PDB file of C-alpha atoms in Angstrom:
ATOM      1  CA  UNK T 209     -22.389 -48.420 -29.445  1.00 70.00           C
ATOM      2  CA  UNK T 210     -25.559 -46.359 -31.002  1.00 78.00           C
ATOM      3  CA  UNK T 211     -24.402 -44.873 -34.679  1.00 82.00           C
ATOM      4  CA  UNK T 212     -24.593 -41.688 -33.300  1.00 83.00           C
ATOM      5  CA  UNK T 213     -22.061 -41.753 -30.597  1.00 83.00           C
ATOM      6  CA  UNK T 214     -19.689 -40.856 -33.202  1.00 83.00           C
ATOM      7  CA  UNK T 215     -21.387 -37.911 -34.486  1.00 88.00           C
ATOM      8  CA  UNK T 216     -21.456 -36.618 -31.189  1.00 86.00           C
ATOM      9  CA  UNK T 217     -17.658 -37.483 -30.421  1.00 86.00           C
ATOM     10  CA  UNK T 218     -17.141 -34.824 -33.703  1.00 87.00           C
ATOM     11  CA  UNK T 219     -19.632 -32.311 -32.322  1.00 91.00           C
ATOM     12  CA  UNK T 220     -17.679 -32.296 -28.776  1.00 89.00           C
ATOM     13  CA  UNK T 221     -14.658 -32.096 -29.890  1.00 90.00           C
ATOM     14  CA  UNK T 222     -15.480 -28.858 -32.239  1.00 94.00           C
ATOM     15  CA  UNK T 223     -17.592 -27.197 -29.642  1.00 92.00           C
ATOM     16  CA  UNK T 224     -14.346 -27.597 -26.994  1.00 91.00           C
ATOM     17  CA  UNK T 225     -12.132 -26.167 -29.852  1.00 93.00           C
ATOM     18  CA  UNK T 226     -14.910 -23.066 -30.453  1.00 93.00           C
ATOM     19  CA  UNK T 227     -15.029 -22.768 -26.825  1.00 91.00           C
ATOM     20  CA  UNK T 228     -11.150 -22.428 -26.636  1.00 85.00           C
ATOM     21  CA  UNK T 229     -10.854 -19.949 -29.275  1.00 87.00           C
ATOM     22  CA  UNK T 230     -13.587 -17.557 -27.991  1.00 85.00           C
ATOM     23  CA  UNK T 231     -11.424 -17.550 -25.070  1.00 81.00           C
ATOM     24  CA  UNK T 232      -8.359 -16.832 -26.641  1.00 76.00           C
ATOM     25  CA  UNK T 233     -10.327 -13.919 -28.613  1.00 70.00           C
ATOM     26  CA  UNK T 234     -11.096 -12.357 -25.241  1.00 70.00           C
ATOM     27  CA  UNK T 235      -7.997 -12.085 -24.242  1.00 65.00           C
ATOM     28  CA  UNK T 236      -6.204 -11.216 -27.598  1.00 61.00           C
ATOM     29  CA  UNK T 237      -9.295  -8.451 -27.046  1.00 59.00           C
ATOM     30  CA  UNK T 238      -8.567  -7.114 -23.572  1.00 59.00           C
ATOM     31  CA  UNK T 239      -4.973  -7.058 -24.282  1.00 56.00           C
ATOM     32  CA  UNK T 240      -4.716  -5.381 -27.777  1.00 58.00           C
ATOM     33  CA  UNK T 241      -3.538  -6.874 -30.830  1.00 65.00           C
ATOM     34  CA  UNK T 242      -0.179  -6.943 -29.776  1.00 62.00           C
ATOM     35  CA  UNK T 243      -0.661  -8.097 -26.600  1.00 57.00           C
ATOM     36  CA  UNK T 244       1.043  -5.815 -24.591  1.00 54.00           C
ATOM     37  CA  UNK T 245      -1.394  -5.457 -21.880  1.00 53.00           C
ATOM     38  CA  UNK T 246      -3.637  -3.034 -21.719  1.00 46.00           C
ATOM     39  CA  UNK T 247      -2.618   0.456 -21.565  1.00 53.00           C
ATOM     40  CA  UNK T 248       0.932   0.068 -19.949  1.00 63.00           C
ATOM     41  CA  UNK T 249       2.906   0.779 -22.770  1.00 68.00           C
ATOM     42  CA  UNK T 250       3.543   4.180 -22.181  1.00 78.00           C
ATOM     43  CA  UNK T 251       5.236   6.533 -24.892  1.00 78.00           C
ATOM     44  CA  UNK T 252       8.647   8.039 -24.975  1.00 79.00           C
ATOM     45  CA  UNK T 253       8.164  11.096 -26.415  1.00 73.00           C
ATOM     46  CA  UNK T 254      10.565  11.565 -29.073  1.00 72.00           C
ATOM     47  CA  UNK T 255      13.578  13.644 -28.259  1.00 70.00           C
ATOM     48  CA  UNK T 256      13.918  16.302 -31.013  1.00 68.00           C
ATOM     49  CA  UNK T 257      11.903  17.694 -33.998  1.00 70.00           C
ATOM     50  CA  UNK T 258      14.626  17.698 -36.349  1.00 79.00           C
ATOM     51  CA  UNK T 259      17.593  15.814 -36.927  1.00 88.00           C
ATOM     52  CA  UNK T 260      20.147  16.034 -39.497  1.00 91.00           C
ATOM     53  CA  UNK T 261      19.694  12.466 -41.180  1.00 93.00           C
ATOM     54  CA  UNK T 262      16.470  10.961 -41.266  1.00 94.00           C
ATOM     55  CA  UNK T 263      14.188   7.973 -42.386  1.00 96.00           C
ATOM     56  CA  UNK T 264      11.133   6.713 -43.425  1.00 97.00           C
ATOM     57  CA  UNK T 265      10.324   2.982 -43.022  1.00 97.00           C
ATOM     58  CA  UNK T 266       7.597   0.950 -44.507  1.00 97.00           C
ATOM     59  CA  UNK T 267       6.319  -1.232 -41.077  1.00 96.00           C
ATOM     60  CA  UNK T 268       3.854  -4.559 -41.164  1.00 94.00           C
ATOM     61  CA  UNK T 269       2.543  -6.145 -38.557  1.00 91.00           C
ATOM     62  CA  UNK T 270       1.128  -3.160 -37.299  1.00 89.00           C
ATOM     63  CA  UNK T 271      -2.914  -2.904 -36.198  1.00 85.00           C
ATOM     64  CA  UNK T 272      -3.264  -1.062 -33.137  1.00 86.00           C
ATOM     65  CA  UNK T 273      -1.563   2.749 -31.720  1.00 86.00           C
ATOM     66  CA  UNK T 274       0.102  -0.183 -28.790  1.00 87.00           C
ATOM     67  CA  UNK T 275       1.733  -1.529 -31.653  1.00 89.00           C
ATOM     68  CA  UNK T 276       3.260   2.063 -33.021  1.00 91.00           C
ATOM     69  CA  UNK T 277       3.713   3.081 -29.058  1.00 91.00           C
ATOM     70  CA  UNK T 278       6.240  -0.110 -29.192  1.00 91.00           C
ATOM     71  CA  UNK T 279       8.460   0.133 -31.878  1.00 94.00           C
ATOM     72  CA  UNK T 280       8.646   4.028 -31.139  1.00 93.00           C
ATOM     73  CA  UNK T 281       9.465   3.805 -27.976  1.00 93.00           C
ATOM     74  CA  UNK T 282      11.934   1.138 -28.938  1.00 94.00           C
ATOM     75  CA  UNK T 283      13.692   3.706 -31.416  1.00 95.00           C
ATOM     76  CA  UNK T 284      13.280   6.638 -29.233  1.00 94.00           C
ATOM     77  CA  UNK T 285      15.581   4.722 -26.650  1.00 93.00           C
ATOM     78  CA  UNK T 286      18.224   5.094 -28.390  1.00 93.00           C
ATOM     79  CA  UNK T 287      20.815   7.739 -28.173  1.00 91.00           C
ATOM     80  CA  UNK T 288      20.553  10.175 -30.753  1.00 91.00           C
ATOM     81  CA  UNK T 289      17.391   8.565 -32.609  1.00 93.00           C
ATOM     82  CA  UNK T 290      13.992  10.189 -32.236  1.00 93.00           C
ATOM     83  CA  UNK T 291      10.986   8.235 -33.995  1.00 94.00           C
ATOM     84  CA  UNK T 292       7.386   8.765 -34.691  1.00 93.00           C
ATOM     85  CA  UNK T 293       5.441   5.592 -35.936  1.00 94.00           C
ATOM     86  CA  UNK T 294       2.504   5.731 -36.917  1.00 94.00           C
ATOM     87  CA  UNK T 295       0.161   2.104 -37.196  1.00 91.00           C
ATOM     88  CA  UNK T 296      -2.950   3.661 -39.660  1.00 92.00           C
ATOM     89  CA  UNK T 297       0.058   4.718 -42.193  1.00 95.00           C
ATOM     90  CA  UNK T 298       2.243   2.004 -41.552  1.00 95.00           C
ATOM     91  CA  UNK T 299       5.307   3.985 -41.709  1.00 97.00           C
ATOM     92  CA  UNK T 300       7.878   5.203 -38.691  1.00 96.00           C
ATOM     93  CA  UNK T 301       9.547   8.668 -39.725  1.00 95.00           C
ATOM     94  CA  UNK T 302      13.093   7.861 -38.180  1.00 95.00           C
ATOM     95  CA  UNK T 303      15.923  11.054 -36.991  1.00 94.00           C
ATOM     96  CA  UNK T 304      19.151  10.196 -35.842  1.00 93.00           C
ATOM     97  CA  UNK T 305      21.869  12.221 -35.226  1.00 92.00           C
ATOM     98  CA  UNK T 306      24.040  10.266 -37.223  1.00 93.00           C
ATOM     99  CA  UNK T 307      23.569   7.533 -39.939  1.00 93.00           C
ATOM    100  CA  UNK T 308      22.054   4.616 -38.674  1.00 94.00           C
ATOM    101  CA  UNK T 309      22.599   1.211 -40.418  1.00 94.00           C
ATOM    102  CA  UNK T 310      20.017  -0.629 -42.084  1.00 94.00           C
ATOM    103  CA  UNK T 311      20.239  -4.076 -40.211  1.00 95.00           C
ATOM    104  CA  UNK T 312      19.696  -1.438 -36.787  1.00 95.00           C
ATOM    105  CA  UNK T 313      16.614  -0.292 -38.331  1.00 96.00           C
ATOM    106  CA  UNK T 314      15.401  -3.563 -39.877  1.00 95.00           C
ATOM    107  CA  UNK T 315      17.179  -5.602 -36.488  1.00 95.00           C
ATOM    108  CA  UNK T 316      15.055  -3.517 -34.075  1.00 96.00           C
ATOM    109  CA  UNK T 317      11.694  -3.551 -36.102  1.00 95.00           C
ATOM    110  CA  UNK T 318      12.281  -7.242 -36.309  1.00 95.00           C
ATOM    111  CA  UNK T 319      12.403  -8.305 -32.663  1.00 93.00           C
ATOM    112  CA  UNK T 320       9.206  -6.376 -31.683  1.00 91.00           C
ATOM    113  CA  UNK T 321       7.562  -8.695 -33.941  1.00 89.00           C
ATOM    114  CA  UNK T 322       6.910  -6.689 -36.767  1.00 93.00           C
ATOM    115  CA  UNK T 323       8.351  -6.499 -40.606  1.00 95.00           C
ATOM    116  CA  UNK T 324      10.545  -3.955 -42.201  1.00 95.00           C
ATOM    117  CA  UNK T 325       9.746  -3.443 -45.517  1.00 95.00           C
ATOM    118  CA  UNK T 326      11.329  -0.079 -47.561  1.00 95.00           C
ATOM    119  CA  UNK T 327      13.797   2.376 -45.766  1.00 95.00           C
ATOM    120  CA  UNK T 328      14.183   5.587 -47.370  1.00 95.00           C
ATOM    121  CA  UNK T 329      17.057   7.825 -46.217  1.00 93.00           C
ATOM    122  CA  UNK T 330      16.092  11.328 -46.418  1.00 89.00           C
ATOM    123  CA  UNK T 331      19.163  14.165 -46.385  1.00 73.00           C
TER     124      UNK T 331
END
């Protein structure tokens, strides 16, 4: 075998794993960070401007308005709640028309795929 076949076994191998993540980049692309697929994620609008008890949460995991769209929509779902997230301040202002728990709040964050960091109850 020439001394060089080796060299180009490494070479192959890392132009196959560049090829495979420019793909991947594409897609993550044409599909939003979140990769909810294109612009189908439409928004609930929330329900009411004011509630009696309300919320602000501290979200990560958040990089595109698909990403707010889907844990707003996810609040806004719920009877009584009304949310507004927004993904360039990382917080969601939370209503509800009664108290909502903490592992709700955190619990619903959580399974979009995003972090809960602070909740602040606001009277």
């Amino acid at each position: 075998m020439p001394e060089w076949f080796g060299t180009a076994a490494v070479i192959a191998v890392i132009a196959v794993i560049c090829v495979f993540a420019v793909i991947g980049y594409v897609k993550k692309l044409s599909k939003g960070c979140c990769g909810t697929g294109g612009d189908n994620e439409k928004r609930i609008g929330a329900k009411q401007e004011t509630l009696p008890v309300n919320y602000t949460v501290e979200v990560g995991g958040m990089f595109c308005e698909k990403c707010a769209v889907r844990i707003e929509n996810a609040f806004n779902k719920m009877e009584g709640v009304s949310a507004r997230v927004s993904h360039k301040t990382g917080f969601a202002e939370i209503g509800s028309e009664k108290e909502l728990s903490e592992l709700i709040i955190r619990k619903t964050i959580v399974d979009l795929g995003y972090t809960a960091g602070a909740i602040t109850k606001h009277n």
